[in-house]
Coordinates of C-alpha atoms in Angstrom, one line a residue:
L1 CA 0.0 0.0 0.0
K2 CA 2.8 2.4 0.9
E3 CA 4.6 1.7 -2.3
R4 CA 1.6 2.3 -4.4
Y5 CA 0.5 5.6 -2.8
S6 CA 3.8 7.0 -1.6
G7 CA 4.4 10.4 -3.2
T8 CA 0.8 10.9 -4.2
R9 CA -1.8 13.4 -2.8
L10 CA -3.8 10.5 -1.4
G11 CA -0.7 9.0 0.2
R12 CA 0.2 12.3 1.8
Q13 CA -3.3 12.5 3.3
E14 CA -3.9 8.9 4.3
L15 CA -0.4 7.5 5.0
Y16 CA 1.2 10.6 6.6
G17 CA -1.9 12.6 7.9
D18 CA -1.0 15.8 6.0
I19 CA -3.6 18.4 5.8
L20 CA -3.8 19.3 2.2
Q21 CA -4.4 22.9 1.2
D22 CA -4.7 22.4 -2.6
V23 CA -7.9 22.0 -4.4
E24 CA -9.7 18.8 -3.4
G25 CA -10.3 16.5 -6.4
A26 CA -7.6 18.1 -8.5
L27 CA -5.4 15.5 -10.1
F28 CA -2.6 18.0 -10.6
N29 CA -1.5 21.0 -8.5
A30 CA 0.8 23.9 -9.4
T31 CA 3.6 22.9 -7.1
N32 CA 3.8 19.4 -8.5
I33 CA 3.6 20.7 -12.1
E34 CA 6.4 23.1 -11.6
K35 CA 8.6 20.6 -9.7
N36 CA 8.3 18.1 -12.6
R37 CA 8.4 20.6 -15.5
V38 CA 11.1 19.8 -18.1
E39 CA 12.5 21.8 -21.0
L40 CA 12.8 18.9 -23.4
T41 CA 11.0 15.6 -23.5
P42 CA 12.9 12.5 -24.5
E43 CA 12.0 10.4 -27.4
L44 CA 8.5 9.2 -26.9
T45 CA 7.4 5.6 -27.2
R46 CA 3.7 6.2 -27.1
V47 CA 1.5 9.3 -27.3
V48 CA -2.2 9.4 -26.4
V49 CA -5.0 11.9 -26.3
A50 CA -7.1 11.5 -23.2
V51 CA -10.7 12.8 -23.1
D52 CA -12.8 13.2 -20.0
P53 CA -16.0 14.4 -21.6
A54 CA -18.7 16.8 -20.4
V55 CA -21.9 15.9 -22.1
T56 CA -23.5 19.4 -22.0
S57 CA -22.4 22.9 -22.9
N58 CA -25.2 24.9 -21.4
K59 CA -25.4 28.7 -20.9
N60 CA -26.9 30.1 -17.8
I61 CA -29.2 33.1 -17.6
S62 CA -26.3 35.6 -17.9
G63 CA -25.1 33.9 -21.1
K64 CA -22.0 32.4 -19.5
R65 CA -21.3 28.7 -19.8
D66 CA -22.0 26.8 -16.6
S67 CA -21.2 23.3 -17.7
D68 CA -18.2 21.3 -16.6
E69 CA -15.1 21.4 -18.7
T70 CA -14.2 18.6 -21.0
G71 CA -10.7 17.5 -20.1
I72 CA -8.5 17.0 -23.2
V73 CA -4.9 16.2 -22.4
V74 CA -2.1 14.9 -24.6
A75 CA 0.4 12.6 -22.7
G76 CA 3.4 10.6 -23.7
R77 CA 5.6 7.9 -22.3
G78 CA 9.3 8.5 -22.8
V79 CA 12.1 6.0 -23.6
D80 CA 13.0 6.6 -19.9
N81 CA 9.6 5.1 -19.0
H82 CA 8.5 8.4 -17.5
Y83 CA 5.2 10.0 -18.5
Y84 CA 5.0 13.6 -19.8
I85 CA 2.0 15.9 -20.2
L86 CA 2.5 17.4 -23.6
G87 CA -0.5 19.7 -23.8
D88 CA -3.8 20.6 -22.1
Y89 CA -6.6 21.5 -24.4
S90 CA -9.4 21.3 -21.9
G91 CA -12.4 23.7 -22.0
I92 CA -16.1 24.1 -22.1
F93 CA -17.1 22.8 -25.5
S94 CA -20.1 21.4 -27.2
P95 CA -19.7 17.6 -27.9
D96 CA -19.0 18.4 -31.6
M97 CA -16.2 20.9 -30.6
W98 CA -14.5 18.7 -28.1
I99 CA -14.4 15.7 -30.4
K100 CA -12.9 17.9 -33.2
T101 CA -10.4 19.3 -30.7
A102 CA -9.4 15.7 -29.7
I103 CA -9.0 14.7 -33.3
E104 CA -6.9 17.8 -34.0
C105 CA -4.7 16.9 -31.1
Y106 CA -4.4 13.3 -32.4
Y107 CA -3.0 14.5 -35.7
K108 CA -0.9 17.4 -34.3
W109 CA 0.9 15.2 -31.8
E110 CA 0.9 12.1 -34.1
A111 CA -0.8 10.2 -31.3
D112 CA -1.2 6.4 -31.2
F113 CA -4.8 6.6 -30.1
I114 CA -7.5 8.4 -28.2
V115 CA -8.4 7.2 -24.7
A116 CA -11.6 8.2 -23.1
E117 CA -13.3 7.9 -19.7
T118 CA -16.1 5.4 -20.3
N119 CA -18.3 5.9 -17.2
Q120 CA -19.8 9.0 -18.8
G121 CA -19.9 9.5 -22.6
G122 CA -18.1 6.3 -23.7
D123 CA -20.8 5.5 -26.3
L124 CA -21.1 9.2 -27.2
I125 CA -17.3 9.4 -27.9
E126 CA -17.4 6.4 -30.2
K127 CA -20.4 7.7 -32.0
L128 CA -18.9 11.1 -32.5
L129 CA -15.7 9.6 -33.8
R130 CA -17.7 7.5 -36.3
V131 CA -19.7 10.6 -37.3
Q132 CA -16.4 12.4 -38.0
T133 CA -15.6 9.4 -40.3
L134 CA -12.7 8.3 -38.1
M135 CA -12.2 5.0 -36.3
F136 CA -10.0 5.1 -33.2
L137 CA -9.1 2.6 -30.7
I138 CA -11.1 3.6 -27.6
K139 CA -9.6 2.4 -24.4
E140 CA -10.8 2.8 -20.9
Y141 CA -9.3 5.9 -19.3
T142 CA -7.8 5.4 -15.8
Q143 CA -6.1 7.7 -13.5
S144 CA -2.8 5.9 -14.0
V145 CA -1.2 8.8 -15.8
A146 CA -2.1 11.1 -12.9
R147 CA -0.7 8.6 -10.3
F148 CA 2.5 8.2 -12.3
Y149 CA 2.9 11.9 -12.7
E150 CA 2.4 12.5 -8.9
Q151 CA 5.2 9.9 -8.3
S152 CA 7.4 11.9 -10.7
Q153 CA 7.6 9.0 -13.2

């Protein structure tokens, strides 16, 4: 248990009893991002576009969008077996716009595939990809990238 969670936010809280001041539920925080920032990434063995979809893009009474963001992150695994966040393209988009953004990232970064969280929107993502006349390998998104990132791997 200690090996699995050591160096993670959950580990700090549960293993060491730290009181955490950063945003609860955030997978990444500014301190960790800055601590792990690199100038150059090594050669990458795999690149993926990860999508955590919001299924609405509603506007509230004042005309501002009040829906959740769709998370769109490009990540890669280096020859050093460490993981790198290459770009964050998240935002509040309609489903048509976030799928187009994900596809653009796929081509821009020469990704191997698109991964998506399947507990919300898995069928929608596959349908949108088909509508866009593209077939992608859809794999179940997990928080592994975030866990490895927190452990500085």
